[in-house]
Short mmCIF file of C-alpha atoms and ligand atoms in Angstrom, two decimals:
data_model
loop_
_atom_site.label_atom_id
_atom_site.label_comp_id
_atom_site.label_asym_id
_atom_site.label_seq_id
_atom_site.Cartn_x
_atom_site.Cartn_y
_atom_site.Cartn_z
CA MET A 217 21.64 -23.54 -3.57
CA SER A 218 20.48 -20.32 -1.95
CA ASP A 219 18.40 -20.44 1.33
CA THR A 220 16.66 -17.15 0.66
CA ILE A 221 13.05 -17.59 1.70
CA TYR A 222 10.98 -15.08 -0.46
CA PRO A 223 7.58 -14.19 0.31
CA LYS A 224 5.25 -16.80 -0.87
CA PHE A 225 2.04 -15.21 -2.06
CA HIS A 226 2.95 -11.27 -1.78
CA VAL A 227 4.21 -9.57 -4.82
CA TYR A 228 7.98 -8.62 -4.28
CA GLY A 229 10.83 -7.64 -6.73
CA PRO A 230 12.55 -10.81 -7.55
CA LYS A 231 15.65 -8.96 -7.99
CA GLY A 232 16.52 -5.40 -7.10
CA TRP A 233 14.42 -2.54 -5.45
CA ILE A 234 10.60 -2.22 -5.82
CA ASN A 235 8.24 0.42 -4.17
CA ASP A 236 4.71 1.81 -5.04
CA PRO A 237 1.99 -0.33 -6.69
CA ASN A 238 0.94 1.12 -10.00
CA GLY A 239 -1.60 0.62 -12.44
CA LEU A 240 -3.66 -1.94 -10.47
CA MET A 241 -6.27 -3.62 -13.24
CA PHE A 242 -8.16 -6.59 -13.77
CA TYR A 243 -7.86 -7.00 -17.51
CA LYS A 244 -8.44 -9.90 -19.80
CA ASN A 245 -9.17 -12.23 -16.87
CA HIS A 246 -5.97 -11.38 -14.97
CA TYR A 247 -5.13 -9.17 -12.28
CA HIS A 248 -2.28 -6.78 -13.35
CA VAL A 249 -0.13 -5.24 -10.73
CA PHE A 250 2.68 -2.86 -11.99
CA TYR A 251 5.06 -1.28 -9.41
CA GLN A 252 7.98 1.15 -9.19
CA TYR A 253 11.03 -1.13 -9.86
CA TYR A 254 14.55 -0.72 -10.18
CA PRO A 255 16.35 -4.02 -11.21
CA ASP A 256 19.87 -3.46 -10.92
CA ASP A 257 20.20 -2.64 -7.19
CA VAL A 258 18.66 -2.93 -3.99
CA HIS A 259 18.23 0.91 -3.63
CA TRP A 260 15.85 3.16 -5.42
CA GLY A 261 17.12 4.20 -8.98
CA PRO A 262 16.04 5.11 -12.54
CA MET A 263 12.37 3.89 -12.11
CA HIS A 264 10.56 1.16 -14.45
CA TRP A 265 7.29 -0.23 -14.13
CA GLY A 266 7.74 -3.96 -13.05
CA HIS A 267 4.84 -6.16 -14.14
CA ALA A 268 3.19 -9.11 -12.14
CA VAL A 269 -0.07 -10.95 -13.18
CA SER A 270 -2.27 -13.34 -11.46
CA GLU A 271 -5.63 -15.22 -11.56
CA ASP A 272 -6.27 -15.44 -8.00
CA LEU A 273 -3.98 -12.44 -6.38
CA ARG A 274 -1.92 -15.21 -4.67
CA HIS A 275 0.08 -16.92 -7.42
CA TRP A 276 2.00 -14.10 -9.58
CA ASP A 277 3.97 -14.51 -12.89
CA TYR A 278 6.47 -11.91 -13.08
CA LEU A 279 6.63 -10.39 -16.72
CA GLU A 280 9.17 -8.11 -18.34
CA PRO A 281 8.97 -4.58 -17.36
CA ALA A 282 5.92 -2.67 -18.98
CA LEU A 283 7.86 0.91 -19.01
CA CYS A 284 11.58 1.54 -18.84
CA PRO A 285 13.31 4.76 -18.87
CA ASP A 286 14.64 5.93 -22.45
CA ALA A 287 15.08 9.21 -24.34
CA GLN A 288 11.55 10.26 -23.37
CA ASP A 289 11.54 9.49 -19.62
CA ASP A 290 14.61 9.43 -17.16
CA GLY A 291 12.12 7.65 -14.75
CA CYS A 292 8.74 6.18 -15.22
CA PHE A 293 7.10 7.33 -11.84
CA SER A 294 3.83 6.22 -10.21
CA GLY A 295 0.58 5.95 -11.92
CA SER A 296 -2.76 3.98 -12.72
CA ALA A 297 -4.38 2.12 -15.52
CA ILE A 298 -7.66 2.14 -17.51
CA GLU A 299 -9.21 -0.06 -20.07
CA VAL A 300 -10.83 1.71 -22.71
CA GLU A 301 -12.71 -0.29 -25.71
CA GLY A 302 -10.34 -3.31 -25.10
CA LYS A 303 -6.93 -1.45 -24.76
CA LEU A 304 -5.17 -1.05 -21.55
CA TYR A 305 -3.77 2.52 -21.02
CA LEU A 306 -1.16 3.25 -18.24
CA ILE A 307 -0.99 6.84 -17.11
CA TYR A 308 2.17 7.66 -15.31
CA THR A 309 4.59 10.65 -14.45
CA SER A 310 7.33 11.23 -16.74
CA PHE A 311 10.51 12.27 -14.64
CA THR A 312 13.14 14.41 -16.48
CA ASN A 313 16.35 15.84 -15.05
CA ARG A 314 18.05 17.61 -17.88
CA ASP A 315 20.85 19.79 -16.71
CA GLY A 316 19.72 19.85 -13.23
CA VAL A 317 16.08 20.98 -14.48
CA ILE A 318 13.64 18.62 -12.94
CA ARG A 319 10.25 18.05 -14.60
CA GLN A 320 7.42 16.07 -13.62
CA GLN A 321 4.83 15.50 -16.43
CA GLN A 322 1.88 13.10 -17.10
CA ALA A 323 2.42 10.63 -19.74
CA ILE A 324 0.47 7.78 -21.20
CA ALA A 325 1.13 4.26 -22.91
CA VAL A 326 -0.88 1.77 -24.40
CA SER A 327 -1.32 -2.09 -25.02
CA GLU A 328 -3.61 -4.34 -26.96
CA ASP A 329 -2.33 -7.55 -25.14
CA GLY A 330 -1.75 -6.09 -21.44
CA ILE A 331 2.06 -7.39 -21.96
CA HIS A 332 3.60 -4.98 -24.44
CA PHE A 333 3.13 -1.05 -23.95
CA GLU A 334 3.90 1.83 -26.54
CA LYS A 335 4.63 5.18 -24.97
CA LYS A 336 2.40 7.90 -26.88
CA GLY A 337 3.80 10.98 -24.83
CA LEU A 338 2.85 13.79 -22.59
CA ILE A 339 -0.79 14.58 -21.94
CA ILE A 340 -0.46 17.10 -19.23
CA THR A 341 2.97 19.05 -19.52
CA SER A 342 4.12 21.13 -16.14
CA ASP A 343 3.71 24.34 -18.23
CA GLU A 344 -0.10 23.64 -18.19
CA LEU A 345 -0.09 23.63 -14.12
CA PRO A 346 -1.98 26.58 -12.85
CA GLU A 347 -0.06 29.62 -11.52
CA GLY A 348 1.95 28.99 -8.30
CA TYR A 349 2.27 25.17 -8.33
CA LEU A 350 5.92 23.68 -8.55
CA LYS A 351 6.82 21.98 -11.86
CA GLU A 352 9.15 19.46 -10.21
CA ASP A 353 6.52 18.27 -7.90
CA PHE A 354 3.78 17.11 -9.93
CA ARG A 355 3.04 13.44 -10.04
CA ASP A 356 1.22 10.32 -9.49
CA PRO A 357 -1.80 10.32 -11.87
CA SER A 358 -4.88 8.35 -10.69
CA VAL A 359 -7.59 8.10 -13.46
CA THR A 360 -11.05 7.07 -13.06
CA LYS A 361 -14.17 7.04 -15.32
CA ASP A 362 -16.92 9.55 -14.30
CA ALA A 363 -20.40 10.40 -16.08
CA ASP A 364 -18.92 12.78 -18.53
CA GLY A 365 -15.55 11.01 -19.25
CA TYR A 366 -12.34 10.73 -17.12
CA LEU A 367 -11.12 12.25 -13.93
CA MET A 368 -7.53 12.39 -12.93
CA TYR A 369 -6.29 13.22 -9.33
CA THR A 370 -2.54 14.16 -9.25
CA ALA A 371 -0.28 15.03 -6.45
CA SER A 372 1.39 18.47 -6.54
CA ARG A 373 2.77 21.11 -4.40
CA LYS A 374 2.42 24.90 -3.79
CA GLU A 375 5.48 27.06 -4.33
CA ASN A 376 6.38 28.02 -0.70
CA GLY A 377 3.78 25.63 0.35
CA LYS A 378 2.84 22.02 0.99
CA GLY A 379 1.09 19.33 -0.61
CA ARG A 380 -2.18 19.64 -2.85
CA ILE A 381 -4.21 17.23 -5.06
CA LEU A 382 -5.25 18.74 -8.36
CA VAL A 383 -8.38 17.36 -10.20
CA TYR A 384 -8.22 17.26 -14.33
CA LYS A 385 -10.84 16.19 -16.50
CA SER A 386 -10.75 14.62 -19.90
CA LYS A 387 -13.26 13.18 -22.71
CA ASP A 388 -10.59 11.28 -24.49
CA LEU A 389 -7.40 10.40 -22.01
CA PHE A 390 -5.42 12.60 -24.27
CA HIS A 391 -6.59 15.99 -23.72
CA TRP A 392 -7.27 17.24 -20.11
CA THR A 393 -8.12 20.62 -18.57
CA PHE A 394 -7.51 21.57 -15.03
CA ASP A 395 -10.47 21.34 -12.78
CA ARG A 396 -9.88 22.24 -9.21
CA ASP A 397 -7.56 22.20 -6.17
CA LEU A 398 -9.28 19.36 -4.05
CA PHE A 399 -8.69 20.81 -0.39
CA GLU A 400 -7.69 24.12 -1.43
CA LYS A 401 -5.36 24.20 1.31
CA ASP A 402 -1.99 22.88 2.37
CA SER A 403 -1.54 19.20 3.65
CA LEU A 404 0.12 18.96 7.21
CA GLY A 405 2.83 16.69 5.52
CA THR A 406 5.35 18.71 3.30
CA MET A 407 4.20 16.76 0.11
CA ILE A 408 1.30 14.75 -0.86
CA GLU A 409 1.82 11.43 -2.95
CA CYS A 410 -0.17 8.92 -4.59
CA PRO A 411 -3.74 10.23 -4.53
CA ASP A 412 -6.15 7.26 -5.32
CA LYS A 413 -9.95 7.37 -5.34
CA VAL A 414 -12.11 4.19 -5.04
CA GLY A 415 -15.47 4.74 -4.58
CA ASP A 416 -16.42 6.81 -1.78
CA VAL A 417 -12.73 6.57 -0.50
CA LEU A 418 -9.67 8.84 -1.19
CA THR A 419 -6.39 7.53 -0.11
CA PHE A 420 -3.19 9.34 -0.35
CA THR A 421 0.32 9.64 1.52
CA GLU A 422 2.00 12.48 3.00
CA GLN A 423 5.72 13.03 3.32
CA PHE A 424 7.17 14.08 6.55
CA PHE A 425 3.92 14.12 8.44
CA PRO A 426 3.83 15.24 12.16
CA THR A 427 4.22 12.23 14.17
CA ASP A 428 2.01 13.20 17.00
CA VAL A 429 -1.10 13.69 14.62
CA ASP A 430 -3.75 10.84 14.18
CA GLY A 431 -1.83 7.92 15.79
CA ASN A 432 0.82 8.28 13.12
CA ASN A 433 4.49 7.11 14.03
CA ASN A 434 5.87 6.87 10.57
CA ILE A 435 8.06 9.79 8.93
CA HIS A 436 5.65 9.39 6.07
CA ALA A 437 1.83 8.74 6.59
CA SER A 438 -0.77 6.79 4.79
CA ARG A 439 -4.31 8.33 5.06
CA TYR A 440 -7.70 8.22 3.88
CA ILE A 441 -11.06 10.43 3.73
CA LEU A 442 -14.39 9.07 3.42
CA LYS A 443 -16.83 11.23 1.23
CA ASP A 444 -18.90 13.40 3.42
CA ARG A 445 -22.77 14.31 3.07
CA ASN A 446 -22.16 16.92 0.62
CA GLY A 447 -19.96 14.42 -1.78
CA CYS A 448 -16.67 16.42 -0.86
CA PHE A 449 -13.62 14.75 0.46
CA ALA A 450 -12.52 17.29 3.30
CA TYR A 451 -8.85 17.25 4.42
CA GLU A 452 -10.01 17.39 8.06
CA ASN A 453 -11.91 14.22 7.93
CA ALA A 454 -8.45 12.18 7.21
CA SER A 455 -7.63 9.19 9.22
CA ALA A 456 -4.81 6.69 9.39
CA LEU A 457 -5.14 4.21 6.67
CA ASP A 458 -2.72 1.56 8.50
CA TYR A 459 -1.04 1.70 11.73
CA GLY A 460 2.13 -0.47 11.17
CA PHE A 461 5.77 0.14 10.24
CA ASP A 462 5.74 -0.70 6.67
CA TYR A 463 2.99 0.69 4.71
CA TYR A 464 2.82 3.48 2.04
CA ALA A 465 1.62 4.62 -1.41
CA ALA A 466 -1.75 2.28 -1.51
CA GLN A 467 -3.93 2.17 -4.60
CA SER A 468 -6.72 0.21 -5.85
CA PHE A 469 -8.32 -2.14 -8.24
CA LYS A 470 -11.14 0.23 -8.31
CA GLU A 471 -14.00 -2.04 -9.87
CA LYS A 472 -13.13 -4.47 -7.25
CA ASN A 473 -12.56 -2.41 -4.18
CA ILE A 474 -9.46 -4.02 -3.45
CA LEU A 475 -6.48 -2.14 -2.04
CA ILE A 476 -2.57 -2.84 -2.15
CA ALA A 477 0.06 -0.92 -0.88
CA TRP A 478 3.91 -1.04 -0.67
CA MET A 479 4.77 -2.78 2.41
CA SER A 480 7.80 -0.73 3.28
CA MET A 481 8.71 2.76 3.76
CA TRP A 482 11.20 5.42 2.81
CA ASP A 483 14.27 6.05 4.84
CA ARG A 484 14.74 2.42 6.03
CA SER A 485 17.12 -0.10 5.34
CA PHE A 486 15.84 -3.36 4.35
CA LEU A 487 16.71 -6.72 5.81
CA SER A 488 16.26 -8.51 2.88
CA GLU A 489 19.00 -6.40 0.84
CA LYS A 490 21.47 -8.92 1.76
CA ASP A 491 19.20 -11.59 -0.04
CA GLY A 492 19.42 -9.26 -3.08
CA TYR A 493 16.05 -7.70 -3.03
CA ALA A 494 14.32 -4.91 -1.25
CA GLY A 495 10.42 -4.43 -0.99
CA GLU A 496 7.34 -5.97 -1.36
CA LEU A 497 3.81 -5.27 -1.59
CA THR A 498 0.90 -5.82 0.88
CA TYR A 499 -1.73 -8.70 0.76
CA PRO A 500 -4.88 -7.24 -1.26
CA ARG A 501 -7.51 -5.68 1.05
CA VAL A 502 -11.20 -5.71 0.37
CA LEU A 503 -12.60 -2.22 1.29
CA GLU A 504 -16.29 -1.88 2.81
CA ILE A 505 -17.75 1.24 4.29
CA GLU A 506 -20.00 -0.06 7.57
CA ASN A 507 -21.66 2.78 9.37
CA GLY A 508 -19.88 5.39 8.25
CA GLU A 509 -16.40 3.72 9.06
CA LEU A 510 -13.90 2.15 6.58
CA ILE A 511 -13.41 -1.61 7.13
CA GLN A 512 -10.65 -3.78 5.67
CA LYS A 513 -10.43 -7.26 5.37
CA PRO A 514 -7.97 -9.67 3.54
CA PHE A 515 -8.92 -10.71 0.28
CA LEU A 516 -10.21 -14.56 0.30
CA LEU A 517 -11.31 -16.78 -2.51
CA LYS A 518 -14.56 -18.72 -2.59
CA GLU A 519 -12.74 -22.05 -2.36
CA ASP A 520 -10.54 -21.14 0.83
CA HIS A 521 -11.10 -23.79 3.48
CA PHE A 522 -10.14 -22.67 7.00
CA VAL A 523 -9.43 -25.32 9.52
CA ASP A 524 -10.91 -24.87 12.95
CA ILE A 525 -8.36 -24.70 15.70
CA PRO A 526 -9.34 -25.21 19.48
CA PHE A 527 -10.01 -21.75 21.18
CA ALA A 528 -7.76 -22.14 24.44
CA LYS A 529 -6.26 -19.68 26.89
CA ASN A 530 -2.86 -20.46 25.53
CA GLN A 531 -2.62 -21.50 21.92
CA LYS A 532 0.29 -22.18 19.72
CA ILE A 533 -0.36 -22.09 15.94
CA HIS A 534 2.50 -22.97 13.38
CA CYS A 535 2.23 -21.02 10.17
CA ARG A 536 4.64 -19.64 7.81
CA SER A 537 2.50 -18.48 5.00
CA GLY A 538 -1.20 -18.04 5.27
CA ILE A 539 -4.31 -16.40 6.96
CA ILE A 540 -5.58 -16.86 10.51
CA HIS A 541 -9.07 -15.48 11.52
CA PHE A 542 -10.01 -14.98 15.18
CA SER A 543 -13.21 -13.83 16.82
CA PHE A 544 -13.44 -12.87 20.24
CA ASN A 545 -16.47 -11.96 22.73
CA ASP A 546 -15.81 -9.95 25.68
CA LEU A 547 -12.15 -9.69 24.89
CA GLU A 548 -10.37 -8.95 28.36
CA SER A 549 -6.84 -9.59 27.47
CA LEU A 550 -4.53 -10.54 24.30
CA GLU A 551 -0.94 -11.09 23.46
CA MET A 552 0.26 -12.75 20.43
CA ARG A 553 3.75 -13.72 19.70
CA PHE A 554 5.33 -14.00 16.37
CA TYR A 555 8.58 -15.89 16.24
CA GLU A 556 11.39 -15.39 13.76
CA ASP A 557 13.53 -18.08 15.63
CA GLU A 558 13.66 -19.07 19.64
CA GLU A 559 15.06 -15.92 20.58
CA LYS A 560 13.60 -13.11 18.00
CA TYR A 561 10.12 -12.52 17.96
CA ALA A 562 7.55 -9.61 17.81
CA LYS A 563 4.55 -9.11 19.95
CA LEU A 564 1.19 -7.63 19.72
CA THR A 565 -0.39 -6.97 23.15
CA LEU A 566 -3.61 -5.47 24.20
CA ILE A 567 -3.06 -2.45 26.59
CA GLY A 568 -5.87 -0.29 27.42
CA ASP A 569 -7.62 0.56 24.37
CA GLU A 570 -4.69 0.27 21.96
CA LEU A 571 -2.89 -2.67 20.52
CA VAL A 572 0.60 -2.25 20.90
CA PHE A 573 3.20 -4.00 18.20
CA ASP A 574 6.46 -4.39 19.49
CA ARG A 575 9.18 -5.51 17.04
CA SER A 576 12.29 -4.55 19.25
CA ARG A 577 13.32 -8.05 19.88
CA CYS A 578 13.34 -8.86 16.13
CA GLU A 579 16.35 -8.93 13.78
CA GLN A 580 17.32 -5.05 13.68
CA VAL A 581 16.27 -2.76 11.21
CA SER A 582 17.96 0.36 10.79
CA PHE A 583 15.52 3.30 11.13
CA LYS A 584 16.04 7.04 10.41
CA GLU A 585 13.01 7.87 12.57
CA THR A 586 12.58 10.73 15.17
CA ASP A 587 9.81 9.78 17.20
CA ALA A 588 10.15 7.67 20.53
CA ASN A 589 7.83 5.11 19.74
CA SER A 590 9.55 4.37 16.22
CA LEU A 591 12.93 3.96 17.87
CA MET A 592 11.70 1.54 20.67
CA GLY A 593 10.38 -0.48 17.78
CA ILE A 594 6.71 0.19 18.75
CA ARG A 595 3.37 0.95 16.95
CA LYS A 596 0.12 1.29 18.22
CA MET A 597 -3.49 0.86 16.69
CA PRO A 598 -6.56 2.11 18.55
CA VAL A 599 -9.27 -0.67 19.66
CA ASN A 600 -13.07 0.08 20.32
CA LEU A 601 -13.34 -2.12 23.50
CA SER A 602 -17.20 -1.10 24.11
CA LYS A 603 -17.92 -3.62 21.17
CA LYS A 604 -18.97 -6.87 22.51
CA SER A 605 -17.39 -8.89 19.46
CA HIS A 606 -14.28 -8.35 17.67
CA GLU A 607 -13.08 -9.83 14.37
CA SER A 608 -9.35 -10.23 13.64
CA TYR A 609 -7.08 -11.58 11.03
CA LEU A 610 -3.48 -12.21 10.59
CA VAL A 611 -1.86 -12.41 7.30
CA ILE A 612 1.63 -14.11 7.70
CA ASP A 613 4.20 -14.72 4.77
CA HIS A 614 7.45 -15.72 6.08
CA GLY A 615 9.02 -12.41 7.36
CA SER A 616 5.87 -10.22 7.30
CA VAL A 617 2.63 -10.01 9.43
CA GLU A 618 -0.43 -7.82 8.62
CA ILE A 619 -2.73 -7.64 11.48
CA PHE A 620 -6.45 -6.67 10.86
CA PHE A 621 -8.33 -5.98 14.01
CA ASP A 622 -12.18 -4.79 13.63
CA GLY A 623 -11.36 -3.56 10.06
CA LYS A 624 -8.28 -1.59 10.92
CA THR A 625 -4.82 -2.80 9.81
CA LEU A 626 -1.18 -2.86 11.05
CA SER A 627 1.42 -4.10 8.72
CA SER A 628 4.90 -4.62 9.30
CA LEU A 629 8.03 -6.66 7.99
CA LEU A 630 9.68 -8.63 10.98
CA ALA A 631 12.79 -10.23 8.96
CA SER A 632 13.78 -11.66 5.51
CA ASN A 633 14.77 -15.02 5.45
CA SER A 634 12.64 -16.00 8.69
CA LYS A 635 12.51 -19.65 9.35
CA GLY A 636 9.89 -18.79 11.89
CA GLY A 637 6.19 -19.47 11.74
CA LEU A 638 5.49 -20.17 15.32
CA ILE A 639 2.50 -17.93 16.72
CA GLU A 640 1.47 -18.15 20.48
CA ILE A 641 -1.72 -16.66 21.60
CA ASP A 642 -2.61 -15.88 25.31
CA CYS A 643 -6.05 -14.54 25.17
CA VAL A 644 -9.03 -13.87 27.66
CA ALA A 645 -12.37 -13.65 26.41
CA SER A 646 -15.80 -15.33 27.25
CA GLU A 647 -15.82 -16.93 23.74
CA GLY A 648 -13.63 -17.13 20.75
CA LYS A 649 -13.03 -18.97 17.29
CA ILE A 650 -9.69 -19.72 15.81
CA GLU A 651 -9.50 -21.00 12.26
CA LEU A 652 -6.28 -21.26 9.74
CA LEU A 653 -5.80 -21.04 6.16
CA ASN A 654 -2.33 -22.41 5.20
CA ILE A 655 -1.30 -20.84 1.77
C1 FRU B 125 5.91 7.36 -3.78
C2 FRU B 125 6.44 8.07 -4.71
C3 FRU B 125 5.90 8.81 -5.90
C4 FRU B 125 6.67 8.79 -7.04
C5 FRU B 125 7.56 7.25 -6.71
C6 FRU B 125 8.96 7.40 -7.33
O1 FRU B 125 6.34 6.55 -2.86
O2 FRU B 125 7.71 8.96 -3.93
O3 FRU B 125 5.25 10.04 -5.52
O4 FRU B 125 5.91 8.63 -8.13
O5 FRU B 125 7.44 7.13 -5.38
O6 FRU B 125 9.43 6.15 -7.33
#
């Protein structure tokens, strides 16, 4: 019998490679999560849409891929889903490479049961791009309803330029007209990917983003913008969406304000390759805007029963898969250690006004990163210490930890096959509370 320990309540590719979450939709009483999937290898290849369904966002059934490469598409790249008159539509990027000519164009597929999908062809060809945008970098359509019909945000790139988000409009999902270039200026990263609008929040990722800007330490950054007073998304207002090692290509269940991302990153080696799979998605996060700030909390069920754990200066908690909730008043110091085994552990330490996450003592992951923090195995998340009380959650699922602190998040893989599950907490605060939910 294999001793592989897979994630227990996170979506992952049971076999092969996965990257971005796609087409998140609550349809016919089930949460549908599609994802970029290559079943035949632990490395990226011709893209399928893998498909998992759940009633509670914790127990997942894996179905047959919803979209596969064929005569029409050499790959089915990222996209979104929308329900219209009881049918589920997937709007994705058709990637083709014919004799070295690369095209990325937007396409649609439809289903009446949410399981079997029929491709219906292209809906925006690369020839319909406005003048000066690259036909080979036009992808990741995110469709939402608006007052007059439908809006689509897609990623694109200017010739001799950098990333852009293009907005299209449609009355019927099949015929689209170009509306505008959202920022009307180049991104800092070389290319934007996976724009997604949920209410007043726009999330997107940027390839090859400068590592010294906005607390970002990853080669490729995930960012968000809140709508400003004029109802605009201004590029200058973008901030980091997550501060961890492993976070990219977020997308949301738009009606539910719930966000899921790929809990990995391009240009990395995966420890789980040896176990025959590479990649998993983050645990779902509920988005709220409080006092003009984006607050992320782990998704909880009404019936979740957290058990109190005494709040002591040194506390040991055993949890291999579950959620731990902390609240602290007048926090003076904090260190948490997450053990893979007796020798290998990651730690999170409050240093000045930052939480510093250090996984240099974990099983080695090979990086191709450039900045000093990454190479030392460190990530940092800012903390507002002028607040009296702080709320934190840890979401732990075998080899991963997602740290929530006052609504900001830091997500990282520690190991595959981790037998760990011991968390040691050293904390000085005037008051505190710890509660545990085993999953
Ligand atoms: C983002 C991304 C998308 C693309 C997909 C291909 O991670 O590069 O832009 O659609 O992955 O798998």
